[in-house]
PDB file of C-alpha atoms in Angstrom:
ATOM      1  CA  MET M   1     -10.582 -12.349 -36.839  1.00  0.00           C
ATOM      2  CA  ARG M   2      -8.377  -9.418 -37.873  1.00  0.00           C
ATOM      3  CA  ILE M   3      -7.844  -6.470 -35.559  1.00  0.00           C
ATOM      4  CA  ARG M   4      -6.569  -3.013 -36.496  1.00  0.00           C
ATOM      5  CA  ALA M   5      -4.734  -1.391 -33.606  1.00  0.00           C
ATOM      6  CA  GLY M   6      -2.371   1.457 -32.919  1.00  0.00           C
ATOM      7  CA  TYR M   7      -1.730   4.674 -31.058  1.00  0.00           C
ATOM      8  CA  LYS M   8      -0.575   8.276 -31.392  1.00  0.00           C
ATOM      9  CA  ILE M   9       1.061   9.919 -28.378  1.00  0.00           C
ATOM     10  CA  THR M  10       2.461  13.469 -28.459  1.00  0.00           C
ATOM     11  CA  TYR M  11       4.558  15.260 -25.860  1.00  0.00           C
ATOM     12  CA  ASP M  12       5.804  18.836 -25.611  1.00  0.00           C
ATOM     13  CA  CYS M  13       9.400  18.660 -24.407  1.00  0.00           C
ATOM     14  CA  PRO M  14      11.165  21.814 -23.149  1.00  0.00           C
ATOM     15  CA  VAL M  15      14.587  20.176 -23.586  1.00  0.00           C
ATOM     16  CA  GLU M  16      15.991  16.908 -24.906  1.00  0.00           C
ATOM     17  CA  THR M  17      14.140  14.205 -22.951  1.00  0.00           C
ATOM     18  CA  PRO M  18      15.030  10.507 -22.721  1.00  0.00           C
ATOM     19  CA  MET M  19      11.989   8.219 -22.860  1.00  0.00           C
ATOM     20  CA  LEU M  20      11.376   4.527 -22.173  1.00  0.00           C
ATOM     21  CA  MET M  21       8.335   2.988 -23.882  1.00  0.00           C
ATOM     22  CA  MET M  22       6.450  -0.312 -23.863  1.00  0.00           C
ATOM     23  CA  VAL M  23       4.181   0.050 -26.869  1.00  0.00           C
ATOM     24  CA  ASN M  24       4.825  -3.151 -28.852  1.00  0.00           C
ATOM     25  CA  LEU M  25       2.885  -6.377 -28.569  1.00  0.00           C
ATOM     26  CA  ARG M  26       4.617  -9.182 -26.698  1.00  0.00           C
ATOM     27  CA  PRO M  27       7.022 -11.301 -28.812  1.00  0.00           C
ATOM     28  CA  GLU M  28       4.620 -14.262 -28.555  1.00  0.00           C
ATOM     29  CA  ARG M  29       2.263 -12.484 -30.989  1.00  0.00           C
ATOM     30  CA  ALA M  30       4.909 -12.083 -33.728  1.00  0.00           C
ATOM     31  CA  GLY M  31       3.405 -14.922 -35.785  1.00  0.00           C
ATOM     32  CA  ASP M  32      -0.016 -13.236 -35.757  1.00  0.00           C
ATOM     33  CA  MET M  33       1.145  -9.906 -37.173  1.00  0.00           C
ATOM     34  CA  GLU M  34      -0.058  -9.062 -40.679  1.00  0.00           C
ATOM     35  CA  SER M  35       1.868  -5.784 -40.501  1.00  0.00           C
ATOM     36  CA  PRO M  36       4.569  -4.760 -38.032  1.00  0.00           C
ATOM     37  CA  ASP M  37       3.898  -2.606 -34.959  1.00  0.00           C
ATOM     38  CA  THR M  38       6.968  -0.506 -35.684  1.00  0.00           C
ATOM     39  CA  VAL M  39       7.529   2.458 -33.359  1.00  0.00           C
ATOM     40  CA  LEU M  40       7.584   5.588 -35.545  1.00  0.00           C
ATOM     41  CA  THR M  41       8.514   9.088 -34.400  1.00  0.00           C
ATOM     42  CA  GLU M  42       7.925  12.642 -35.609  1.00  0.00           C
ATOM     43  CA  PRO M  43      10.418  14.180 -35.909  1.00  0.00           C
ATOM     44  CA  TYR M  44      12.532  11.128 -36.634  1.00  0.00           C
ATOM     45  CA  VAL M  45      14.920   9.952 -33.924  1.00  0.00           C
ATOM     46  CA  PRO M  46      16.631   6.560 -33.564  1.00  0.00           C
ATOM     47  CA  VAL M  47      14.651   3.960 -31.596  1.00  0.00           C
ATOM     48  CA  ARG M  48      16.670   1.342 -29.718  1.00  0.00           C
ATOM     49  CA  GLN M  49      14.877  -1.764 -28.459  1.00  0.00           C
ATOM     50  CA  TYR M  50      15.669  -4.479 -25.928  1.00  0.00           C
ATOM     51  CA  ILE M  51      13.853  -7.272 -24.067  1.00  0.00           C
ATOM     52  CA  ASP M  52      13.495  -6.734 -20.310  1.00  0.00           C
ATOM     53  CA  THR M  53      13.565  -9.389 -17.571  1.00  0.00           C
ATOM     54  CA  PHE M  54       9.805 -10.010 -17.972  1.00  0.00           C
ATOM     55  CA  GLY M  55      10.119 -10.629 -21.722  1.00  0.00           C
ATOM     56  CA  ASN M  56       8.587  -7.289 -22.731  1.00  0.00           C
ATOM     57  CA  ILE M  57       9.778  -5.304 -25.752  1.00  0.00           C
ATOM     58  CA  CYS M  58      11.103  -1.957 -24.529  1.00  0.00           C
ATOM     59  CA  SER M  59      11.986   1.039 -26.719  1.00  0.00           C
ATOM     60  CA  ARG M  60      14.369   3.866 -25.862  1.00  0.00           C
ATOM     61  CA  VAL M  61      14.486   7.291 -27.530  1.00  0.00           C
ATOM     62  CA  VAL M  62      15.752  10.773 -26.805  1.00  0.00           C
ATOM     63  CA  ALA M  63      13.021  13.231 -27.741  1.00  0.00           C
ATOM     64  CA  PRO M  64      14.155  16.601 -29.125  1.00  0.00           C
ATOM     65  CA  PRO M  65      12.832  19.902 -27.741  1.00  0.00           C
ATOM     66  CA  GLY M  66       9.339  20.838 -28.920  1.00  0.00           C
ATOM     67  CA  LEU M  67       6.464  18.619 -30.027  1.00  0.00           C
ATOM     68  CA  PHE M  68       7.421  14.952 -30.267  1.00  0.00           C
ATOM     69  CA  THR M  69       5.085  12.170 -31.443  1.00  0.00           C
ATOM     70  CA  ILE M  70       5.337   8.390 -31.273  1.00  0.00           C
ATOM     71  CA  HIS M  71       2.840   6.406 -33.305  1.00  0.00           C
ATOM     72  CA  SER M  72       2.087   3.080 -34.918  1.00  0.00           C
ATOM     73  CA  GLU M  73      -0.739   1.292 -36.692  1.00  0.00           C
ATOM     74  CA  PHE M  74      -0.859  -2.404 -37.518  1.00  0.00           C
ATOM     75  CA  ILE M  75      -3.106  -5.399 -38.202  1.00  0.00           C
ATOM     76  CA  VAL M  76      -2.970  -8.562 -36.120  1.00  0.00           C
ATOM     77  CA  LYS M  77      -4.806 -11.859 -36.418  1.00  0.00           C
ATOM     78  CA  ASP M  78      -6.685 -13.143 -33.359  1.00  0.00           C
ATOM     79  CA  SER M  79      -8.640 -16.290 -32.578  1.00  0.00           C
ATOM     80  CA  GLY M  80     -11.781 -14.329 -31.724  1.00  0.00           C
ATOM     81  CA  ILE M  81     -12.316 -16.694 -28.791  1.00  0.00           C
ATOM     82  CA  PRO M  82     -13.331 -15.104 -25.447  1.00  0.00           C
ATOM     83  CA  ASP M  83     -11.059 -15.487 -22.427  1.00  0.00           C
ATOM     84  CA  PRO M  84     -11.033 -19.195 -21.490  1.00  0.00           C
ATOM     85  CA  ILE M  85     -12.810 -20.316 -18.322  1.00  0.00           C
ATOM     86  CA  VAL M  86     -11.105 -23.264 -16.608  1.00  0.00           C
ATOM     87  CA  PRO M  87     -13.070 -23.964 -13.421  1.00  0.00           C
ATOM     88  CA  ASP M  88     -11.035 -27.062 -12.519  1.00  0.00           C
ATOM     89  CA  ALA M  89      -7.668 -25.219 -12.579  1.00  0.00           C
ATOM     90  CA  ILE M  90      -6.087 -25.994  -9.221  1.00  0.00           C
ATOM     91  CA  GLN M  91      -4.197 -23.822  -6.762  1.00  0.00           C
ATOM     92  CA  HIS M  92      -0.695 -25.166  -6.098  1.00  0.00           C
ATOM     93  CA  PRO M  93       1.033 -25.378  -2.717  1.00  0.00           C
ATOM     94  CA  ILE M  94       3.782 -22.772  -2.488  1.00  0.00           C
ATOM     95  CA  GLU M  95       6.484 -25.428  -2.309  1.00  0.00           C
ATOM     96  CA  ASP M  96       5.354 -26.803  -5.691  1.00  0.00           C
ATOM     97  CA  LEU M  97       5.472 -23.470  -7.544  1.00  0.00           C
ATOM     98  CA  PRO M  98       8.145 -22.939 -10.221  1.00  0.00           C
ATOM     99  CA  ASP M  99      10.966 -20.625  -9.152  1.00  0.00           C
ATOM    100  CA  SER M 100      10.006 -18.149 -11.879  1.00  0.00           C
ATOM    101  CA  VAL M 101       6.524 -17.760 -10.387  1.00  0.00           C
ATOM    102  CA  ILE M 102       7.448 -17.131  -6.738  1.00  0.00           C
ATOM    103  CA  GLU M 103       8.108 -13.404  -7.255  1.00  0.00           C
ATOM    104  CA  TYR M 104       4.427 -12.933  -8.104  1.00  0.00           C
ATOM    105  CA  LEU M 105       3.534 -13.799  -4.503  1.00  0.00           C
ATOM    106  CA  LEU M 106       5.608 -10.935  -3.082  1.00  0.00           C
ATOM    107  CA  PRO M 107       4.483  -7.376  -2.298  1.00  0.00           C
ATOM    108  CA  SER M 108       5.403  -4.753  -4.897  1.00  0.00           C
ATOM    109  CA  ARG M 109       5.145  -0.989  -5.381  1.00  0.00           C
ATOM    110  CA  TYR M 110       1.350  -0.874  -5.813  1.00  0.00           C
ATOM    111  CA  CYS M 111       0.429  -4.258  -4.331  1.00  0.00           C
ATOM    112  CA  ASP M 112       0.760  -3.721  -0.581  1.00  0.00           C
ATOM    113  CA  THR M 113      -0.129  -7.208   0.622  1.00  0.00           C
ATOM    114  CA  GLU M 114       0.852  -6.466   4.219  1.00  0.00           C
ATOM    115  CA  LEU M 115      -2.096  -4.062   4.506  1.00  0.00           C
ATOM    116  CA  LEU M 116      -4.705  -6.387   2.978  1.00  0.00           C
ATOM    117  CA  ARG M 117      -3.623  -9.824   4.189  1.00  0.00           C
ATOM    118  CA  ASP M 118      -5.935 -10.006   7.217  1.00  0.00           C
ATOM    119  CA  LEU M 119      -8.900  -8.796   5.181  1.00  0.00           C
ATOM    120  CA  ALA M 120      -8.185 -11.307   2.404  1.00  0.00           C
ATOM    121  CA  TRP M 121      -8.144 -14.274   4.765  1.00  0.00           C
ATOM    122  CA  LYS M 122     -11.291 -13.061   6.492  1.00  0.00           C
ATOM    123  CA  LEU M 123     -13.120 -12.760   3.167  1.00  0.00           C
ATOM    124  CA  PHE M 124     -11.792 -15.718   1.181  1.00  0.00           C
ATOM    125  CA  ALA M 125     -10.492 -18.386   3.565  1.00  0.00           C
ATOM    126  CA  ASP M 126     -13.711 -20.378   3.218  1.00  0.00           C
ATOM    127  CA  THR M 127     -13.852 -20.204  -0.600  1.00  0.00           C
ATOM    128  CA  PRO M 128     -12.730 -23.288  -2.568  1.00  0.00           C
ATOM    129  CA  PRO M 129      -9.050 -22.940  -3.538  1.00  0.00           C
ATOM    130  CA  GLY M 130      -8.286 -22.511  -7.203  1.00  0.00           C
ATOM    131  CA  TRP M 131     -10.449 -20.956  -9.895  1.00  0.00           C
ATOM    132  CA  ALA M 132     -13.453 -20.390  -7.622  1.00  0.00           C
ATOM    133  CA  ARG M 133     -11.335 -18.468  -5.116  1.00  0.00           C
ATOM    134  CA  VAL M 134      -9.871 -16.204  -7.789  1.00  0.00           C
ATOM    135  CA  GLN M 135     -13.335 -15.564  -9.218  1.00  0.00           C
ATOM    136  CA  ALA M 136     -14.578 -14.621  -5.749  1.00  0.00           C
ATOM    137  CA  ILE M 137     -11.703 -12.141  -5.452  1.00  0.00           C
ATOM    138  CA  VAL M 138     -12.469 -10.712  -8.907  1.00  0.00           C
ATOM    139  CA  GLU M 139     -16.117 -10.204  -8.018  1.00  0.00           C
ATOM    140  CA  TYR M 140     -15.182  -8.538  -4.736  1.00  0.00           C
ATOM    141  CA  ALA M 141     -12.782  -6.094  -6.435  1.00  0.00           C
ATOM    142  CA  HIS M 142     -15.294  -5.459  -9.227  1.00  0.00           C
ATOM    143  CA  ASN M 143     -17.999  -4.520  -6.729  1.00  0.00           C
ATOM    144  CA  ARG M 144     -15.712  -2.675  -4.320  1.00  0.00           C
ATOM    145  CA  VAL M 145     -14.318  -0.141  -6.812  1.00  0.00           C
ATOM    146  CA  ALA M 146     -16.397   2.288  -8.877  1.00  0.00           C
ATOM    147  CA  PHE M 147     -14.835   3.252 -12.215  1.00  0.00           C
ATOM    148  CA  GLY M 148     -14.058   6.838 -13.167  1.00  0.00           C
ATOM    149  CA  TYR M 149     -11.169   8.474 -15.049  1.00  0.00           C
ATOM    150  CA  GLU M 150     -11.387  11.408 -12.647  1.00  0.00           C
ATOM    151  CA  HIS M 151     -10.248   9.042  -9.890  1.00  0.00           C
ATOM    152  CA  ALA M 152      -6.969   8.111 -11.614  1.00  0.00           C
ATOM    153  CA  ARG M 153      -3.846   8.799  -9.565  1.00  0.00           C
ATOM    154  CA  PRO M 154      -0.349   7.485 -10.393  1.00  0.00           C
ATOM    155  CA  THR M 155       0.505   6.900  -6.732  1.00  0.00           C
ATOM    156  CA  LYS M 156      -2.629   4.949  -5.739  1.00  0.00           C
ATOM    157  CA  THR M 157      -1.951   1.542  -4.185  1.00  0.00           C
ATOM    158  CA  ALA M 158      -4.255  -1.462  -3.902  1.00  0.00           C
ATOM    159  CA  PHE M 159      -5.008  -0.632  -0.274  1.00  0.00           C
ATOM    160  CA  GLU M 160      -5.863   2.971  -1.141  1.00  0.00           C
ATOM    161  CA  ALA M 161      -8.117   1.852  -4.009  1.00  0.00           C
ATOM    162  CA  HIS M 162      -9.890  -0.497  -1.593  1.00  0.00           C
ATOM    163  CA  GLU M 163     -10.399   2.188   1.037  1.00  0.00           C
ATOM    164  CA  GLU M 164     -11.432   4.946  -1.385  1.00  0.00           C
ATOM    165  CA  GLY M 165     -13.687   2.715  -3.486  1.00  0.00           C
ATOM    166  CA  TYR M 166     -12.905   4.529  -6.738  1.00  0.00           C
ATOM    167  CA  GLY M 167     -10.382   4.018  -9.508  1.00  0.00           C
ATOM    168  CA  VAL M 168      -9.525   3.020 -13.065  1.00  0.00           C
ATOM    169  CA  CYS M 169      -8.605  -0.325 -14.626  1.00  0.00           C
ATOM    170  CA  ARG M 170      -5.142  -0.386 -13.062  1.00  0.00           C
ATOM    171  CA  ASP M 171      -6.675  -0.001  -9.591  1.00  0.00           C
ATOM    172  CA  TYR M 172      -9.045  -2.932 -10.130  1.00  0.00           C
ATOM    173  CA  ALA M 173      -6.082  -5.022 -11.268  1.00  0.00           C
ATOM    174  CA  HIS M 174      -3.848  -3.977  -8.383  1.00  0.00           C
ATOM    175  CA  LEU M 175      -6.546  -4.759  -5.821  1.00  0.00           C
ATOM    176  CA  ALA M 176      -7.330  -8.190  -7.254  1.00  0.00           C
ATOM    177  CA  ILE M 177      -3.630  -9.052  -7.649  1.00  0.00           C
ATOM    178  CA  THR M 178      -2.930  -8.078  -4.068  1.00  0.00           C
ATOM    179  CA  LEU M 179      -5.808 -10.121  -2.668  1.00  0.00           C
ATOM    180  CA  CYS M 180      -4.694 -13.128  -4.735  1.00  0.00           C
ATOM    181  CA  ARG M 181      -1.140 -12.849  -3.457  1.00  0.00           C
ATOM    182  CA  CYS M 182      -2.460 -12.583   0.099  1.00  0.00           C
ATOM    183  CA  MET M 183      -4.168 -15.945  -0.505  1.00  0.00           C
ATOM    184  CA  ASN M 184      -0.918 -17.458  -1.841  1.00  0.00           C
ATOM    185  CA  ILE M 185      -2.031 -17.356  -5.485  1.00  0.00           C
ATOM    186  CA  PRO M 186       0.687 -15.969  -7.820  1.00  0.00           C
ATOM    187  CA  ALA M 187      -0.693 -13.002  -9.748  1.00  0.00           C
ATOM    188  CA  ARG M 188       0.865 -10.618 -12.258  1.00  0.00           C
ATOM    189  CA  TYR M 189      -0.169  -7.344 -13.890  1.00  0.00           C
ATOM    190  CA  VAL M 190      -0.890  -7.096 -17.625  1.00  0.00           C
ATOM    191  CA  THR M 191      -1.341  -4.152 -19.945  1.00  0.00           C
ATOM    192  CA  GLY M 192      -2.417  -4.076 -23.577  1.00  0.00           C
ATOM    193  CA  TYR M 193      -5.150  -3.330 -26.092  1.00  0.00           C
ATOM    194  CA  MET M 194      -8.701  -4.435 -25.417  1.00  0.00           C
ATOM    195  CA  GLY M 195     -11.289  -3.084 -27.803  1.00  0.00           C
ATOM    196  CA  ASP M 196     -15.058  -3.109 -27.547  1.00  0.00           C
ATOM    197  CA  ILE M 197     -15.281  -6.238 -29.704  1.00  0.00           C
ATOM    198  CA  GLY M 198     -18.466  -8.185 -29.083  1.00  0.00           C
ATOM    199  CA  ILE M 199     -19.927  -5.635 -26.648  1.00  0.00           C
ATOM    200  CA  PRO M 200     -21.477  -2.140 -26.972  1.00  0.00           C
ATOM    201  CA  VAL M 201     -18.964   0.688 -27.340  1.00  0.00           C
ATOM    202  CA  HIS M 202     -18.536   2.772 -24.181  1.00  0.00           C
ATOM    203  CA  GLY M 203     -16.357   5.869 -23.808  1.00  0.00           C
ATOM    204  CA  VAL M 204     -13.026   6.708 -25.419  1.00  0.00           C
ATOM    205  CA  MET M 205     -10.630   3.943 -26.450  1.00  0.00           C
ATOM    206  CA  ASP M 206      -7.590   3.532 -24.209  1.00  0.00           C
ATOM    207  CA  PHE M 207      -5.008   0.947 -23.293  1.00  0.00           C
ATOM    208  CA  SER M 208      -6.272  -1.430 -20.619  1.00  0.00           C
ATOM    209  CA  ALA M 209      -4.983  -3.278 -17.564  1.00  0.00           C
ATOM    210  CA  TRP M 210      -5.982  -6.736 -16.369  1.00  0.00           C
ATOM    211  CA  PHE M 211      -4.158  -9.560 -14.600  1.00  0.00           C
ATOM    212  CA  GLN M 212      -3.156 -13.214 -14.762  1.00  0.00           C
ATOM    213  CA  VAL M 213      -2.935 -15.888 -12.078  1.00  0.00           C
ATOM    214  CA  TRP M 214      -0.965 -19.133 -11.914  1.00  0.00           C
ATOM    215  CA  LEU M 215      -3.351 -22.075 -11.572  1.00  0.00           C
ATOM    216  CA  GLY M 216      -3.024 -25.598 -12.923  1.00  0.00           C
ATOM    217  CA  ASN M 217       0.575 -24.958 -14.039  1.00  0.00           C
ATOM    218  CA  ALA M 218      -0.455 -22.166 -16.414  1.00  0.00           C
ATOM    219  CA  TRP M 219      -1.233 -18.457 -16.470  1.00  0.00           C
ATOM    220  CA  HIS M 220      -4.943 -17.563 -16.783  1.00  0.00           C
ATOM    221  CA  THR M 221      -6.553 -14.225 -17.611  1.00  0.00           C
ATOM    222  CA  PHE M 222      -8.915 -12.404 -15.249  1.00  0.00           C
ATOM    223  CA  ASP M 223     -10.331  -8.889 -15.437  1.00  0.00           C
ATOM    224  CA  ALA M 224     -11.646  -7.285 -12.246  1.00  0.00           C
ATOM    225  CA  ARG M 225     -12.918  -4.154 -13.950  1.00  0.00           C
ATOM    226  CA  HIS M 226     -15.167  -5.902 -16.475  1.00  0.00           C
ATOM    227  CA  ASN M 227     -15.637  -9.262 -14.717  1.00  0.00           C
ATOM    228  CA  MET M 228     -16.561 -11.060 -17.913  1.00  0.00           C
ATOM    229  CA  PRO M 229     -14.718 -12.908 -20.705  1.00  0.00           C
ATOM    230  CA  ARG M 230     -13.646 -10.545 -23.480  1.00  0.00           C
ATOM    231  CA  ILE M 231     -12.543 -10.974 -27.098  1.00  0.00           C
ATOM    232  CA  GLY M 232      -9.391  -9.646 -28.717  1.00  0.00           C
ATOM    233  CA  ARG M 233      -6.994  -8.877 -25.880  1.00  0.00           C
ATOM    234  CA  LEU M 234      -3.627  -7.843 -27.342  1.00  0.00           C
ATOM    235  CA  LEU M 235      -1.025  -8.267 -24.631  1.00  0.00           C
ATOM    236  CA  MET M 236       1.765  -5.696 -24.607  1.00  0.00           C
ATOM    237  CA  ALA M 237       3.581  -6.151 -21.300  1.00  0.00           C
ATOM    238  CA  ILE M 238       3.547  -8.088 -18.028  1.00  0.00           C
ATOM    239  CA  GLY M 239       5.106  -7.320 -14.661  1.00  0.00           C
ATOM    240  CA  ARG M 240       4.639  -7.287 -10.912  1.00  0.00           C
ATOM    241  CA  ASP M 241       2.426  -4.192 -11.106  1.00  0.00           C
ATOM    242  CA  ALA M 242       2.069  -0.967 -13.113  1.00  0.00           C
ATOM    243  CA  THR M 243       5.630   0.050 -12.205  1.00  0.00           C
ATOM    244  CA  ASP M 244       7.031  -2.576 -14.571  1.00  0.00           C
ATOM    245  CA  VAL M 245       4.805  -1.896 -17.579  1.00  0.00           C
ATOM    246  CA  ALA M 246       4.369   1.872 -17.967  1.00  0.00           C
ATOM    247  CA  ILE M 247       3.408   2.755 -21.544  1.00  0.00           C
ATOM    248  CA  VAL M 248       5.798   5.735 -21.573  1.00  0.00           C
ATOM    249  CA  THR M 249       8.260   6.834 -18.903  1.00  0.00           C
ATOM    250  CA  THR M 250       9.726  10.303 -19.450  1.00  0.00           C
ATOM    251  CA  PHE M 251      12.961  11.278 -17.769  1.00  0.00           C
ATOM    252  CA  GLY M 252      12.233  14.994 -17.702  1.00  0.00           C
ATOM    253  CA  ALA M 253       9.436  17.564 -17.716  1.00  0.00           C
ATOM    254  CA  ALA M 254       7.567  16.450 -20.852  1.00  0.00           C
ATOM    255  CA  ARG M 255       3.931  17.563 -21.119  1.00  0.00           C
ATOM    256  CA  LEU M 256       1.420  15.148 -22.667  1.00  0.00           C
ATOM    257  CA  VAL M 257      -0.637  16.935 -25.343  1.00  0.00           C
ATOM    258  CA  GLU M 258      -2.268  14.074 -27.298  1.00  0.00           C
ATOM    259  CA  PHE M 259      -3.091  10.453 -26.497  1.00  0.00           C
ATOM    260  CA  THR M 260      -5.092   8.388 -28.978  1.00  0.00           C
ATOM    261  CA  VAL M 261      -5.558   4.604 -29.058  1.00  0.00           C
ATOM    262  CA  ILE M 262      -7.347   2.567 -31.727  1.00  0.00           C
ATOM    263  CA  THR M 263      -8.399  -1.074 -31.677  1.00  0.00           C
ATOM    264  CA  GLU M 264     -11.198  -2.418 -33.815  1.00  0.00           C
ATOM    265  CA  GLU M 265     -12.254  -5.529 -35.649  1.00  0.00           C
ATOM    266  CA  LEU M 266     -11.806  -5.468 -39.401  1.00  0.00           C
ATOM    267  CA  LYS M 267     -14.839  -6.966 -41.120  1.00  0.00           C
TER     268      LYS M 267
END
């Protein structure tokens, strides 16, 4: 399958404003690109890129005063296969985990494991370790949180999402990640494109958040908001939580005036 994707994001900047962006697909998708996901700006400014410690492509700019737009549109090939289900993927003892995976067991800015650990063990101690345990956590988070853009808050932690019972995709992901870590399952946060491919279209297109867990010596995709395999995920960035993968970080008082995301299958 071929997917057309892109974005247009406009800010109103009162003064020159440095920005850090994660708007490219991960380097692993380079071989699937039919056209490049080049970061373009209006007005033109130089864009400097680097790879961070998680392997994400990061872009740095200094936006001039006034309206400033970043945009891109590209075509990428995809397998069209839904998220794999691997029910026999095992959970590893902590001592057998690779060193690079250990950090995804630790608490982080939005994943406050110390506040949810007792609850996690009460709820999931009797579930079979491995895939079944993660799926039980996903279903719990899916049912615990009700979706609504009006409930979005940039400071909301996993514990707060659990207690309030409302949130957006990042809150579902943070809650499920935190519960997995409490049960000694490495889990990391993912952001990217996920269109309405193969399902009815609902609402306005946006970037999406989901998560991955380390089972059977590999990372596997789970999605607590939708709780079903999806087609055409385009992974942009991974990290410990939303702190590490913000789409745009502005170092100044920039006002967002337009935010448009496209992702659709090309017939």
